[in-house]
Amino acid sequence: MRTFVEVIRDNSVYTQHAHTFVRVDGTERVVTFPELWKWACQRANRFRELGLKKGDRVALILPDPDAFVLAFIGALTAGLVPVPMYPPMTLAKMEAYGETVRHILASSGARALVTVPSLEPMLRAHLVDAAREAGTVSDGVRVILDAELEGDLPEKAVAPCEISIDDLAFLQFTSGSTRMPKGVMVSHRNLSANAHAIMFDGLHATSKDRGVTWLPLYHDMGLIGFVIAPAFAQVEVKFLPTLTFIRRPSLWLDAVHKFRGTITFAPNFAFALAARAVSDEQSREWDLSCLKAIGCGAEPIQPETLRNFVARFSSKGLRSEALLPCYGLAEATLAVTFGSTAEVMRTEKLDAASMHRGEAVLVDGADGPEIVSCGRPLPGFELEVRGAEGARLAERMVGEVWVRGPSVMTGYFGQPDATAEVLDGEWLCTGDLGYLVAGELFVCGRTKDLIIIHGKNFYPQDVERIVSETDGLRPGQCVAFARAGVDGEECVVVAEANSASIDPREVASKVKLRVRAELGLPVAEVVLIKRNTLPKTSSGKVRRRDTKVRLEAGQLDLLVPRNAPVPKARSSSPARV
Amino acid sequence: MSDQKDLLGLFKTVAERVDRRSFETVTRESVITDLGVDSLSMMQIVGEMETELNVQIPDEDLVEIVTVGDLCSKVEHRLV
């Protein structure tokens, strides 16, 4: 089994293929595979000259894809452990961003941070704060500007370091739904195993395939899916900056059309954005028949969104078989299951009442939840669905999804307790709820988010879908969760109001009525908060548990004061002062 | 075209299209996060304004934008 670094080295001899990097300013840079290896060695040597040694963690905050990829591969070639981090977004709450930066630098024990001049002053300010907080400046984090890594392309490329397959490759920080991200330790063995599975078993890729991506490279789907895995099949990739896609959604499929891309991936929201924001004018010339795999993963998949996307672009040659729902998680490196590249997306309509009992029973009716098949596990992976007591459940029984396989992490960096919470021997607890049918995985939600009231299971997504459709509230900007009430568990909804002028009481009672009518679930409280204040992860997913904690701590930006459902006559409540 | 009112008007039109609600009362002093525009919508608004005016605002400039007026100034700067 070759390491990724060996693959980059070998590719430089076998092929003249090239990656194309589109920069934030719109210019393009083409790097051939032989050049990629030379640059990797040049960057690696620079890292060494700057005093970094094998095993040292080096954080990367680099918005341009070419700068990021060269620094990342260079660091790996030097035996360093890169820690990819996300750049600040516009309007990002800078305080929260700084907090995350400080947390990741501290918990990874990074010795250096590579960034660009425009971000340096802001990041330096956070580093000073971090040092002050920690009370130590002794070994501080060194800031390296990307330009300091540059140099001439060497005549002969020599890697400064030997890397073995069981070495730690990099740390993938993942936020999950907790507030402070944890660093998944990804080894070279994990990477090689998952890259093979993705490229050859999942995508049946050959060196003639071409990838197109705008996914952020600090995130596993962009980094492993398009920087690492394609190298194993000598696949060329066109990289677009993430924000460029968000600003001009047509650029994604335009790049697929022009580059004749065969493989691309995106989370659910991007399919909705592309279907909505691409004009007929922009797509007039498109021929998307080249696409053989357009993967969807990383966030819950809405079948309707994908169907709309296919309907929108089928006249441009987009084949419905190309749509590929997948399932994976950073703790398993990236991919665990893959849909088939030869079949159309499969979904199941389920009986809502049975789902409350934890059983996935098919119905013909239109009203029940519809769940997408994420396909079968990649070779070497095993899946189990376990019940509350840890026993393995039968087919079609909904429980917690556990995974065993060659790319499951060894743990979170420096966090044995958090690791022990999710690893049971070789088995990884994904925290996702799902069920199996003939080996195919159907994912229904997150275990810890399940709302269990009087023994009946309710999925927060179902409640949130209904809340989203309520006038005066923002679609998708709401969460539902359970909390301990006077008579056991009760359901709470927190939702962003569309504007300050809505009638909070009317909206709240509408939500309660509709949720009860559709799901039979009584909602104990509807908390309305101001626009754009719902806690989210860096990739925009809602944070149910964090929202719950903040609600209890009085840290949400309420639209109107809560008419507090004060527990009746509880003498234990804190005295008023 | 670089008249202030035009850019504010353009912001309102584009924001209404992206976020599907009225931005009638917005002024150049309005703080964008107070308007409840999240970063995803914001990037789409910036993108549509850029396309409309055929300019490009560098990413690092975007980080500095707090009010609608800040955004208009960044665009004006590029128009000159």
mmCIF file with all atom_site columns, C-alpha atoms in Angstrom, chain A residues 24-26 63 88-94 118-119 122 241 243-244 246-249 269 273 276-277 282 474 477 496 498-499 531-532 536, chain B residues 17-21 23 32-44 46-48 50-51 55-60 62-63 65-66:
data_model
loop_
_atom_site.group_PDB
_atom_site.id
_atom_site.type_symbol
_atom_site.label_atom_id
_atom_site.label_alt_id
_atom_site.label_comp_id
_atom_site.label_asym_id
_atom_site.label_entity_id
_atom_site.label_seq_id
_atom_site.pdbx_PDB_ins_code
_atom_site.Cartn_x
_atom_site.Cartn_y
_atom_site.Cartn_z
_atom_site.occupancy
_atom_site.B_iso_or_equiv
_atom_site.pdbx_formal_charge
_atom_site.auth_seq_id
_atom_site.auth_comp_id
_atom_site.auth_asym_id
_atom_site.auth_atom_id
_atom_site.pdbx_PDB_model_num
ATOM 1  C CA . VAL A 1 24  ? -10.101 33.973 -6.121  1.00 0.00 ? 24  VAL A CA 1
ATOM 2  C CA . ASP A 1 25  ? -9.112  36.747 -8.580  1.00 0.00 ? 25  ASP A CA 1
ATOM 3  C CA . GLY A 1 26  ? -10.243 34.610 -11.511 1.00 0.00 ? 26  GLY A CA 1
ATOM 4  C CA . PRO A 1 63  ? -8.203  30.788 0.741   1.00 0.00 ? 63  PRO A CA 1
ATOM 5  C CA . PRO A 1 88  ? -12.989 33.848 7.948   1.00 0.00 ? 88  PRO A CA 1
ATOM 6  C CA . MET A 1 89  ? -16.120 34.361 5.902   1.00 0.00 ? 89  MET A CA 1
ATOM 7  C CA . THR A 1 90  ? -17.640 37.706 5.250   1.00 0.00 ? 90  THR A CA 1
ATOM 8  C CA . LEU A 1 91  ? -19.856 38.808 8.141   1.00 0.00 ? 91  LEU A CA 1
ATOM 9  C CA . ALA A 1 92  ? -18.468 35.983 10.158  1.00 0.00 ? 92  ALA A CA 1
ATOM 10 C CA . LYS A 1 93  ? -18.887 36.738 13.765  1.00 0.00 ? 93  LYS A CA 1
ATOM 11 C CA . MET A 1 94  ? -15.242 37.541 14.286  1.00 0.00 ? 94  MET A CA 1
ATOM 12 C CA . SER A 1 118 ? -4.513  39.943 4.259   1.00 0.00 ? 118 SER A CA 1
ATOM 13 C CA . LEU A 1 119 ? -5.485  37.672 7.147   1.00 0.00 ? 119 LEU A CA 1
ATOM 14 C CA . MET A 1 122 ? -6.362  39.561 12.458  1.00 0.00 ? 122 MET A CA 1
ATOM 15 C CA . PRO A 1 241 ? -12.705 28.768 -4.859  1.00 0.00 ? 241 PRO A CA 1
ATOM 16 C CA . LEU A 1 243 ? -16.911 31.629 -2.317  1.00 0.00 ? 243 LEU A CA 1
ATOM 17 C CA . THR A 1 244 ? -16.723 32.069 -6.061  1.00 0.00 ? 244 THR A CA 1
ATOM 18 C CA . ILE A 1 246 ? -21.557 30.804 -3.822  1.00 0.00 ? 246 ILE A CA 1
ATOM 19 C CA . ARG A 1 247 ? -21.321 34.198 -5.543  1.00 0.00 ? 247 ARG A CA 1
ATOM 20 C CA . ARG A 1 248 ? -21.816 32.817 -9.024  1.00 0.00 ? 248 ARG A CA 1
ATOM 21 C CA . PRO A 1 249 ? -23.465 29.408 -8.766  1.00 0.00 ? 249 PRO A CA 1
ATOM 22 C CA . PHE A 1 269 ? -27.806 22.912 -0.314  1.00 0.00 ? 269 PHE A CA 1
ATOM 23 C CA . LEU A 1 273 ? -28.755 26.819 -5.049  1.00 0.00 ? 273 LEU A CA 1
ATOM 24 C CA . ARG A 1 276 ? -32.531 28.162 -8.387  1.00 0.00 ? 276 ARG A CA 1
ATOM 25 C CA . ALA A 1 277 ? -29.799 30.611 -9.310  1.00 0.00 ? 277 ALA A CA 1
ATOM 26 C CA . GLN A 1 282 ? -25.933 30.993 -18.395 1.00 0.00 ? 282 GLN A CA 1
ATOM 27 C CA . ARG A 1 474 ? -37.304 31.410 7.920   1.00 0.00 ? 474 ARG A CA 1
ATOM 28 C CA . GLN A 1 477 ? -33.546 28.231 10.251  1.00 0.00 ? 477 GLN A CA 1
ATOM 29 C CA . GLU A 1 496 ? -35.742 32.461 13.466  1.00 0.00 ? 496 GLU A CA 1
ATOM 30 C CA . ASN A 1 498 ? -38.528 36.477 9.236   1.00 0.00 ? 498 ASN A CA 1
ATOM 31 C CA . SER A 1 499 ? -38.847 40.001 10.564  1.00 0.00 ? 499 SER A CA 1
ATOM 32 C CA . ARG A 1 531 ? -32.757 36.506 12.113  1.00 0.00 ? 531 ARG A CA 1
ATOM 33 C CA . ASN A 1 532 ? -29.344 35.013 11.576  1.00 0.00 ? 532 ASN A CA 1
ATOM 34 C CA . LYS A 1 536 ? -24.656 26.774 13.244  1.00 0.00 ? 536 LYS A CA 1
ATOM 35 C CA . ARG B 2 17  ? -34.423 38.705 -5.022  1.00 0.00 ? 17  ARG B CA 1
ATOM 36 C CA . VAL B 2 18  ? -32.018 36.557 -2.975  1.00 0.00 ? 18  VAL B CA 1
ATOM 37 C CA . ASP B 2 19  ? -33.794 36.594 0.380   1.00 0.00 ? 19  ASP B CA 1
ATOM 38 C CA . ARG B 2 20  ? -37.347 36.978 -0.957  1.00 0.00 ? 20  ARG B CA 1
ATOM 39 C CA . ARG B 2 21  ? -38.523 39.696 1.406   1.00 0.00 ? 21  ARG B CA 1
ATOM 40 C CA . PHE B 2 23  ? -35.585 45.587 2.180   1.00 0.00 ? 23  PHE B CA 1
ATOM 41 C CA . ILE B 2 32  ? -25.999 43.854 7.472   1.00 0.00 ? 32  ILE B CA 1
ATOM 42 C CA . THR B 2 33  ? -26.201 41.247 10.225  1.00 0.00 ? 33  THR B CA 1
ATOM 43 C CA . ASP B 2 34  ? -28.995 43.284 11.839  1.00 0.00 ? 34  ASP B CA 1
ATOM 44 C CA . LEU B 2 35  ? -30.931 42.895 8.611   1.00 0.00 ? 35  LEU B CA 1
ATOM 45 C CA . GLY B 2 36  ? -30.761 39.183 9.231   1.00 0.00 ? 36  GLY B CA 1
ATOM 46 C CA . VAL B 2 37  ? -28.781 38.439 6.086   1.00 0.00 ? 37  VAL B CA 1
ATOM 47 C CA . ASP B 2 38  ? -26.637 35.354 6.708   1.00 0.00 ? 38  ASP B CA 1
ATOM 48 C CA . SER B 2 39  ? -23.244 34.865 5.093   1.00 0.00 ? 39  SER B CA 1
ATOM 49 C CA . LEU B 2 40  ? -24.553 32.526 2.413   1.00 0.00 ? 40  LEU B CA 1
ATOM 50 C CA . SER B 2 41  ? -27.204 35.034 1.316   1.00 0.00 ? 41  SER B CA 1
ATOM 51 C CA . MET B 2 42  ? -24.665 37.831 1.637   1.00 0.00 ? 42  MET B CA 1
ATOM 52 C CA . MET B 2 43  ? -22.302 36.113 -0.788  1.00 0.00 ? 43  MET B CA 1
ATOM 53 C CA . GLN B 2 44  ? -25.141 35.656 -3.231  1.00 0.00 ? 44  GLN B CA 1
ATOM 54 C CA . VAL B 2 46  ? -22.467 40.386 -3.464  1.00 0.00 ? 46  VAL B CA 1
ATOM 55 C CA . GLY B 2 47  ? -22.232 38.028 -6.428  1.00 0.00 ? 47  GLY B CA 1
ATOM 56 C CA . GLU B 2 48  ? -25.354 39.372 -8.095  1.00 0.00 ? 48  GLU B CA 1
ATOM 57 C CA . GLU B 2 50  ? -20.866 42.171 -9.014  1.00 0.00 ? 50  GLU B CA 1
ATOM 58 C CA . THR B 2 51  ? -22.425 40.543 -12.051 1.00 0.00 ? 51  THR B CA 1
ATOM 59 C CA . VAL B 2 55  ? -16.866 44.445 -11.015 1.00 0.00 ? 55  VAL B CA 1
ATOM 60 C CA . GLN B 2 56  ? -15.174 42.139 -8.568  1.00 0.00 ? 56  GLN B CA 1
ATOM 61 C CA . ILE B 2 57  ? -14.594 42.802 -4.909  1.00 0.00 ? 57  ILE B CA 1
ATOM 62 C CA . PRO B 2 58  ? -11.600 40.936 -3.498  1.00 0.00 ? 58  PRO B CA 1
ATOM 63 C CA . ASP B 2 59  ? -12.429 38.455 -0.731  1.00 0.00 ? 59  ASP B CA 1
ATOM 64 C CA . GLU B 2 60  ? -10.254 40.189 1.819   1.00 0.00 ? 60  GLU B CA 1
ATOM 65 C CA . LEU B 2 62  ? -15.492 41.462 2.087   1.00 0.00 ? 62  LEU B CA 1
ATOM 66 C CA . VAL B 2 63  ? -14.313 40.629 5.582   1.00 0.00 ? 63  VAL B CA 1
ATOM 67 C CA . ILE B 2 65  ? -17.948 44.946 5.384   1.00 0.00 ? 65  ILE B CA 1
ATOM 68 C CA . VAL B 2 66  ? -20.272 45.699 8.280   1.00 0.00 ? 66  VAL B CA 1
#
